Short mmCIF file of C-alpha atoms in Angstrom, two decimals:
data_model
loop_
_atom_site.label_atom_id
_atom_site.label_comp_id
_atom_site.label_asym_id
_atom_site.label_seq_id
_atom_site.Cartn_x
_atom_site.Cartn_y
_atom_site.Cartn_z
CA MET A 1 137.67 86.05 106.14
CA VAL A 2 136.17 83.29 104.24
CA TYR A 3 132.63 82.64 105.75
CA GLY A 4 130.63 79.74 103.98
CA GLY A 5 132.66 80.23 100.44
CA ILE A 6 132.21 83.73 100.34
CA VAL A 7 135.07 86.37 101.10
CA LEU A 8 134.06 89.27 103.59
CA ILE A 9 135.89 92.39 104.13
CA GLU A 10 136.63 92.84 107.91
CA ALA A 11 133.66 95.16 109.92
CA SER A 12 134.57 98.03 111.90
CA ASN A 13 132.56 96.58 114.66
CA ARG A 14 130.76 93.61 116.20
CA ARG A 15 127.30 94.90 115.16
CA ASP A 16 128.43 95.39 111.43
CA TRP A 17 130.25 92.22 111.31
CA ARG A 18 126.62 90.22 112.26
CA LEU A 19 124.69 92.50 109.73
CA MET A 20 127.49 91.01 107.08
CA VAL A 21 127.08 87.61 107.94
CA ARG A 22 123.20 87.69 107.99
CA GLN A 23 123.28 89.28 104.36
CA SER A 24 125.76 86.63 103.40
CA ASN A 25 123.82 83.95 104.54
CA ARG A 26 120.79 85.10 102.90
CA LYS A 27 122.34 85.48 99.78
CA LEU A 28 123.91 81.72 99.78
CA VAL A 29 120.21 80.66 100.93
CA GLN A 30 118.59 82.80 97.51
CA THR A 31 121.44 81.69 95.03
CA SER A 32 120.93 78.04 96.12
CA LEU A 33 117.35 78.08 94.67
CA SER A 34 115.65 76.29 91.55
CA PRO A 35 114.84 78.38 89.07
CA GLU A 36 111.00 76.92 90.00
CA GLU A 37 111.62 77.67 93.80
CA ARG A 38 113.03 81.07 92.97
CA GLN A 39 109.86 81.97 90.75
CA ALA A 40 107.59 80.85 93.78
CA THR A 41 109.69 83.29 95.91
CA ILE A 42 109.22 86.13 93.53
CA LEU A 43 105.76 85.58 92.66
CA GLU A 44 105.05 85.74 96.72
CA ARG A 45 106.67 89.35 96.75
CA ILE A 46 105.18 90.76 94.23
CA ASN A 47 101.79 89.57 95.93
CA GLU A 48 102.92 90.99 98.80
CA LYS A 49 104.20 94.41 97.80
CA GLY A 50 102.43 94.53 94.35
CA ARG A 51 105.47 94.90 92.38
CA ALA A 52 109.01 94.23 91.79
CA LEU A 53 111.88 95.65 89.46
CA SER A 54 113.98 93.43 87.61
CA SER A 55 117.24 95.08 88.90
CA GLU A 56 116.37 94.57 92.69
CA LEU A 57 115.30 91.02 92.29
CA ALA A 58 118.58 89.81 90.45
CA ILE A 59 120.35 91.44 93.64
CA GLU A 60 118.07 89.91 95.99
CA PHE A 61 118.62 86.34 94.42
CA GLY A 62 122.34 86.84 93.21
CA VAL A 63 121.44 85.84 89.52
CA SER A 64 121.62 87.69 86.46
CA GLU A 65 119.05 90.38 85.23
CA ASP A 66 118.36 87.70 82.25
CA SER A 67 117.45 85.03 84.45
CA ILE A 68 114.88 87.11 86.35
CA ARG A 69 113.50 88.29 83.21
CA ARG A 70 113.17 84.36 82.06
CA ASP A 71 111.24 83.83 85.44
CA LEU A 72 108.99 87.24 84.92
CA ARG A 73 108.16 85.75 81.14
CA HIS A 74 107.39 82.19 83.02
CA LEU A 75 104.91 84.07 85.67
CA THR A 76 103.42 85.80 82.97
CA ASP A 77 102.95 83.07 80.69
CA ALA A 78 101.38 81.24 83.57
CA LYS A 79 99.00 84.06 83.84
CA LEU A 80 100.20 85.10 87.63
CA VAL A 81 101.73 88.43 87.21
CA GLN A 82 101.28 91.57 84.76
CA ARG A 83 104.79 92.17 83.06
CA PHE A 84 105.99 95.88 82.62
CA HIS A 85 109.15 97.29 81.42
CA GLY A 86 111.81 97.01 84.10
CA GLY A 87 109.80 94.23 86.15
CA ALA A 88 106.44 92.69 86.73
CA ALA A 89 103.39 93.75 88.97
CA LYS A 90 100.45 91.86 90.85
CA LYS A 91 97.87 90.36 88.63
CA ALA A 92 95.01 92.85 88.66
CA THR A 93 91.71 91.02 89.98
CA PRO A 94 89.22 91.27 87.17
CA SER A 95 87.53 94.38 86.66
CA LEU A 96 83.58 94.59 87.83
CA GLU A 97 80.98 94.81 85.06
CA PHE A 98 80.52 98.63 84.06
CA GLU A 99 77.33 99.15 85.05
CA THR A 100 78.06 97.64 88.62
CA ARG A 101 80.90 100.19 89.00
CA LEU A 102 78.38 102.78 88.35
CA SER A 103 76.09 102.01 90.94
CA GLN A 104 79.05 101.29 93.34
CA ASN A 105 79.16 104.42 95.84
CA ALA A 106 76.82 106.40 93.35
CA ARG A 107 75.74 108.84 96.07
CA ALA A 108 79.08 110.15 96.91
CA LYS A 109 79.93 109.94 93.08
CA ASN A 110 77.40 112.16 92.51
CA PHE A 111 77.94 114.74 95.04
CA ILE A 112 81.54 114.82 93.82
CA ALA A 113 80.44 115.24 89.97
CA LEU A 114 78.49 117.75 90.77
CA GLU A 115 81.04 119.40 92.63
CA ALA A 116 83.33 119.16 90.02
CA ALA A 117 81.02 120.30 86.99
CA ALA A 118 80.54 123.84 89.03
CA ARG A 119 83.98 124.59 89.27
CA VAL A 120 84.41 124.19 85.21
CA ALA A 121 84.41 127.56 83.62
CA ASN A 122 83.40 127.91 79.78
CA ASN A 123 85.48 127.83 77.06
CA THR A 124 87.63 124.90 78.99
CA THR A 125 89.48 122.33 76.69
CA MET A 126 89.35 118.95 78.80
CA LEU A 127 91.19 115.92 78.58
CA VAL A 128 89.35 113.16 80.87
CA ASP A 129 89.91 109.39 81.45
CA SER A 130 87.47 106.80 81.07
CA SER A 131 86.39 106.43 84.95
CA THR A 132 82.52 106.13 85.94
CA THR A 133 83.42 109.10 88.74
CA VAL A 134 84.27 110.83 85.39
CA LEU A 135 81.45 109.89 83.44
CA SER A 136 78.89 110.91 86.46
CA PHE A 137 81.25 114.72 86.20
CA ILE A 138 80.15 114.73 82.60
CA ARG A 139 76.79 113.99 82.87
CA ALA A 140 76.86 116.85 85.63
CA LEU A 141 77.76 119.72 83.42
CA HIS A 142 75.30 122.86 82.88
CA PRO A 143 73.19 122.21 79.58
CA ARG A 144 74.44 125.33 78.20
CA PHE A 145 78.70 124.21 79.23
CA GLU A 146 80.59 125.43 76.19
CA GLY A 147 84.16 123.62 75.83
CA CYS A 148 85.95 121.01 74.26
CA ILE A 149 86.21 117.32 75.77
CA ILE A 150 89.01 114.82 74.59
CA THR A 151 88.69 111.41 75.37
CA ALA A 152 89.56 107.93 74.36
CA SER A 153 86.54 106.33 76.31
CA PRO A 154 83.46 105.67 74.07
CA ASP A 155 81.03 106.16 76.88
CA ILE A 156 82.54 109.48 77.72
CA ALA A 157 82.06 110.53 73.92
CA VAL A 158 78.47 109.23 73.62
CA VAL A 159 77.45 110.80 77.12
CA ALA A 160 79.17 114.48 76.30
CA LEU A 161 77.62 114.41 72.63
CA GLU A 162 74.36 114.72 74.65
CA ASN A 163 75.28 118.34 75.22
CA PRO A 164 75.08 119.93 72.21
CA SER A 165 77.40 122.95 73.00
CA VAL A 166 80.34 120.42 73.75
CA ALA A 167 82.99 119.78 70.97
CA VAL A 168 83.78 116.32 71.33
CA VAL A 169 87.39 114.60 70.13
CA THR A 170 87.70 111.06 70.32
CA ILE A 171 91.19 109.49 70.58
CA GLY A 172 91.04 105.78 68.77
CA GLY A 173 92.87 102.72 69.32
CA VAL A 174 92.27 98.84 70.08
CA ILE A 175 89.59 99.24 73.10
CA ASN A 176 90.79 97.65 76.49
CA ARG A 177 87.55 95.73 77.50
CA ALA A 178 88.83 96.15 81.30
CA ASN A 179 88.92 100.34 81.33
CA ARG A 180 86.39 100.59 78.28
CA SER A 181 89.23 103.16 76.93
CA ALA A 182 91.18 103.04 73.92
CA VAL A 183 94.80 102.13 74.40
CA GLY A 184 98.25 102.03 72.56
CA ALA A 185 101.10 103.74 71.61
CA SER A 186 99.23 105.95 68.84
CA VAL A 187 96.66 106.75 71.73
CA LEU A 188 99.36 108.00 74.05
CA ALA A 189 101.08 109.85 70.90
CA SER A 190 97.91 111.64 70.32
CA VAL A 191 97.52 112.67 74.03
CA GLN A 192 100.94 114.25 73.83
CA SER A 193 99.71 116.07 70.85
CA TYR A 194 97.56 118.14 72.95
CA ASN A 195 97.86 121.04 75.38
CA ALA A 196 94.59 121.48 77.39
CA ASP A 197 93.77 123.63 79.83
CA LEU A 198 92.54 120.73 82.37
CA CYS A 199 92.85 117.23 83.11
CA VAL A 200 90.06 115.34 84.76
CA LEU A 201 90.97 111.73 86.23
CA GLY A 202 89.30 109.01 88.62
CA ALA A 203 90.88 107.01 90.72
CA CYS A 204 91.51 103.52 91.00
CA GLY A 205 93.44 104.11 94.30
CA ILE A 206 95.56 106.55 96.21
CA ASP A 207 98.22 104.87 98.29
CA ASP A 208 99.21 105.48 101.77
CA ASN A 209 102.02 108.05 100.62
CA LEU A 210 99.74 109.46 98.81
CA CYS A 211 100.33 108.80 94.94
CA LEU A 212 97.74 108.12 92.49
CA ARG A 213 98.03 104.35 91.04
CA ALA A 214 95.62 102.47 88.32
CA ASP A 215 95.31 98.68 88.19
CA ASP A 216 95.75 98.43 84.41
CA LEU A 217 99.48 99.46 82.79
CA GLU A 218 97.83 100.83 79.63
CA ASP A 219 95.50 102.96 82.07
CA ALA A 220 98.27 104.17 84.11
CA LEU A 221 100.47 105.31 81.05
CA LEU A 222 97.50 107.14 79.42
CA LYS A 223 96.53 108.96 83.16
CA ARG A 224 100.16 110.19 83.22
CA GLU A 225 100.36 111.65 79.58
CA MET A 226 96.97 113.53 80.16
CA ILE A 227 98.60 114.88 83.65
CA ARG A 228 101.70 116.04 81.40
CA SER A 229 99.41 117.45 78.16
CA SER A 230 97.50 119.38 80.74
CA SER A 231 97.89 123.01 82.40
CA ALA A 232 96.20 122.06 85.44
CA THR A 233 94.69 118.48 87.16
CA MET A 234 91.83 117.46 88.98
CA VAL A 235 91.15 114.20 90.44
CA LEU A 236 87.58 113.11 91.85
CA ALA A 237 88.12 110.53 94.29
CA SER A 238 85.69 109.00 96.54
CA ALA A 239 86.49 108.10 100.38
CA ASP A 240 86.82 104.40 99.28
CA LYS A 241 89.87 105.12 96.78
CA PHE A 242 92.36 106.59 99.79
CA GLY A 243 94.96 103.87 101.15
CA LYS A 244 93.67 101.40 98.09
CA PRO A 245 96.59 99.56 96.87
CA ALA A 246 96.63 99.49 92.94
CA ALA A 247 99.84 97.94 90.83
CA PHE A 248 100.65 100.63 88.67
CA PHE A 249 102.08 104.08 89.76
CA VAL A 250 100.51 107.42 88.13
CA ALA A 251 101.77 110.32 89.61
CA PRO A 252 102.70 111.64 93.27
CA ILE A 253 99.57 113.75 94.64
CA SER A 254 101.97 116.91 94.33
CA GLU A 255 101.46 117.09 90.78
CA ILE A 256 97.70 117.38 91.06
CA SER A 257 96.31 120.66 91.10
CA SER A 258 93.01 119.97 93.10
CA VAL A 259 91.16 116.92 94.63
CA ILE A 260 87.11 116.57 95.03
CA VAL A 261 86.46 114.19 97.64
CA ASP A 262 83.35 113.24 99.72
CA GLN A 263 82.08 113.91 103.19
CA MET A 264 83.67 110.47 104.07
CA THR A 265 87.17 110.98 103.42
CA ASP A 266 89.57 111.00 106.75
CA VAL A 267 90.57 114.06 107.62
CA ASP A 268 93.99 113.26 108.48
CA VAL A 269 94.22 112.05 104.92
CA LEU A 270 93.22 115.50 103.58
CA ARG A 271 95.57 117.87 106.02
CA ARG A 272 98.42 115.54 104.62
CA ILE A 273 97.25 116.36 100.76
CA ARG A 274 96.91 119.86 101.82
CA GLU A 275 100.55 119.89 103.23
CA GLN A 276 101.55 118.51 99.40
CA GLY A 277 100.22 122.28 98.06
CA VAL A 278 96.86 120.44 96.49
CA SER A 279 93.42 122.18 96.52
CA VAL A 280 91.17 119.81 98.59
CA ILE A 281 87.60 120.53 97.59
CA LEU A 282 85.06 118.96 100.13
CA ALA A 283 81.77 117.94 97.98
CA SER A 284 78.56 119.33 99.40
CA GLU A 285 75.30 116.79 100.31
CA ILE A 286 72.95 119.82 99.88
#
């Protein structure tokens, strides 16, 4: 049967037929959009869901992936979205100044940092990211702690050097001003060459599906490689990080060995994390 210029295969029942008609109507509407209208709709989708894949958008709008790529390039040039390989994500909100982030939830960060530092054995080689909670963790390490800290963060390296027993290895590259960390292909390649005992990460957000996420693509890629290059991974996350959306996927919680949280974290969330086989450690406030 022909409906609105589109040939439909006969459905097995009335319900399936109505569904096919609705889908056909939707496709007719989408393919009739001008490039400008399509781009506006794509932007709405990305802002609503956080991200979108080119392949899925091409199917939804009934156009080629090349057309979608041109749309995403236009939105990127207008600084409305962030592109990544295969799609685009919601434009990250400007990062707060580093000193401001240091002071946010400082009490919870300190408790988490102390708990984490107490659980790291001597002679541990660690890959650590550039988060402010991890910076607090480095400061909390025992003055006689002996080990190696590998980082792409100048801030982390400077603090780690205050401990005379710690070997500090820096990974060089162009510094991303948003996360104050070296980034780029050479940084990722360097991380891949290590085999660390432990990866210690902060969290931009842990979504409702219990996936670790980051606000910046390059930060997400670096965190992924740090996880892959370490025997175990410990995430330091205050209560405000749970349920917080962030544009870029890092890893499911099931790939993390342990999570150290503060006393305000929702107990149902902690139960779900434990069900994934992850050790949950509640930081003491003593």
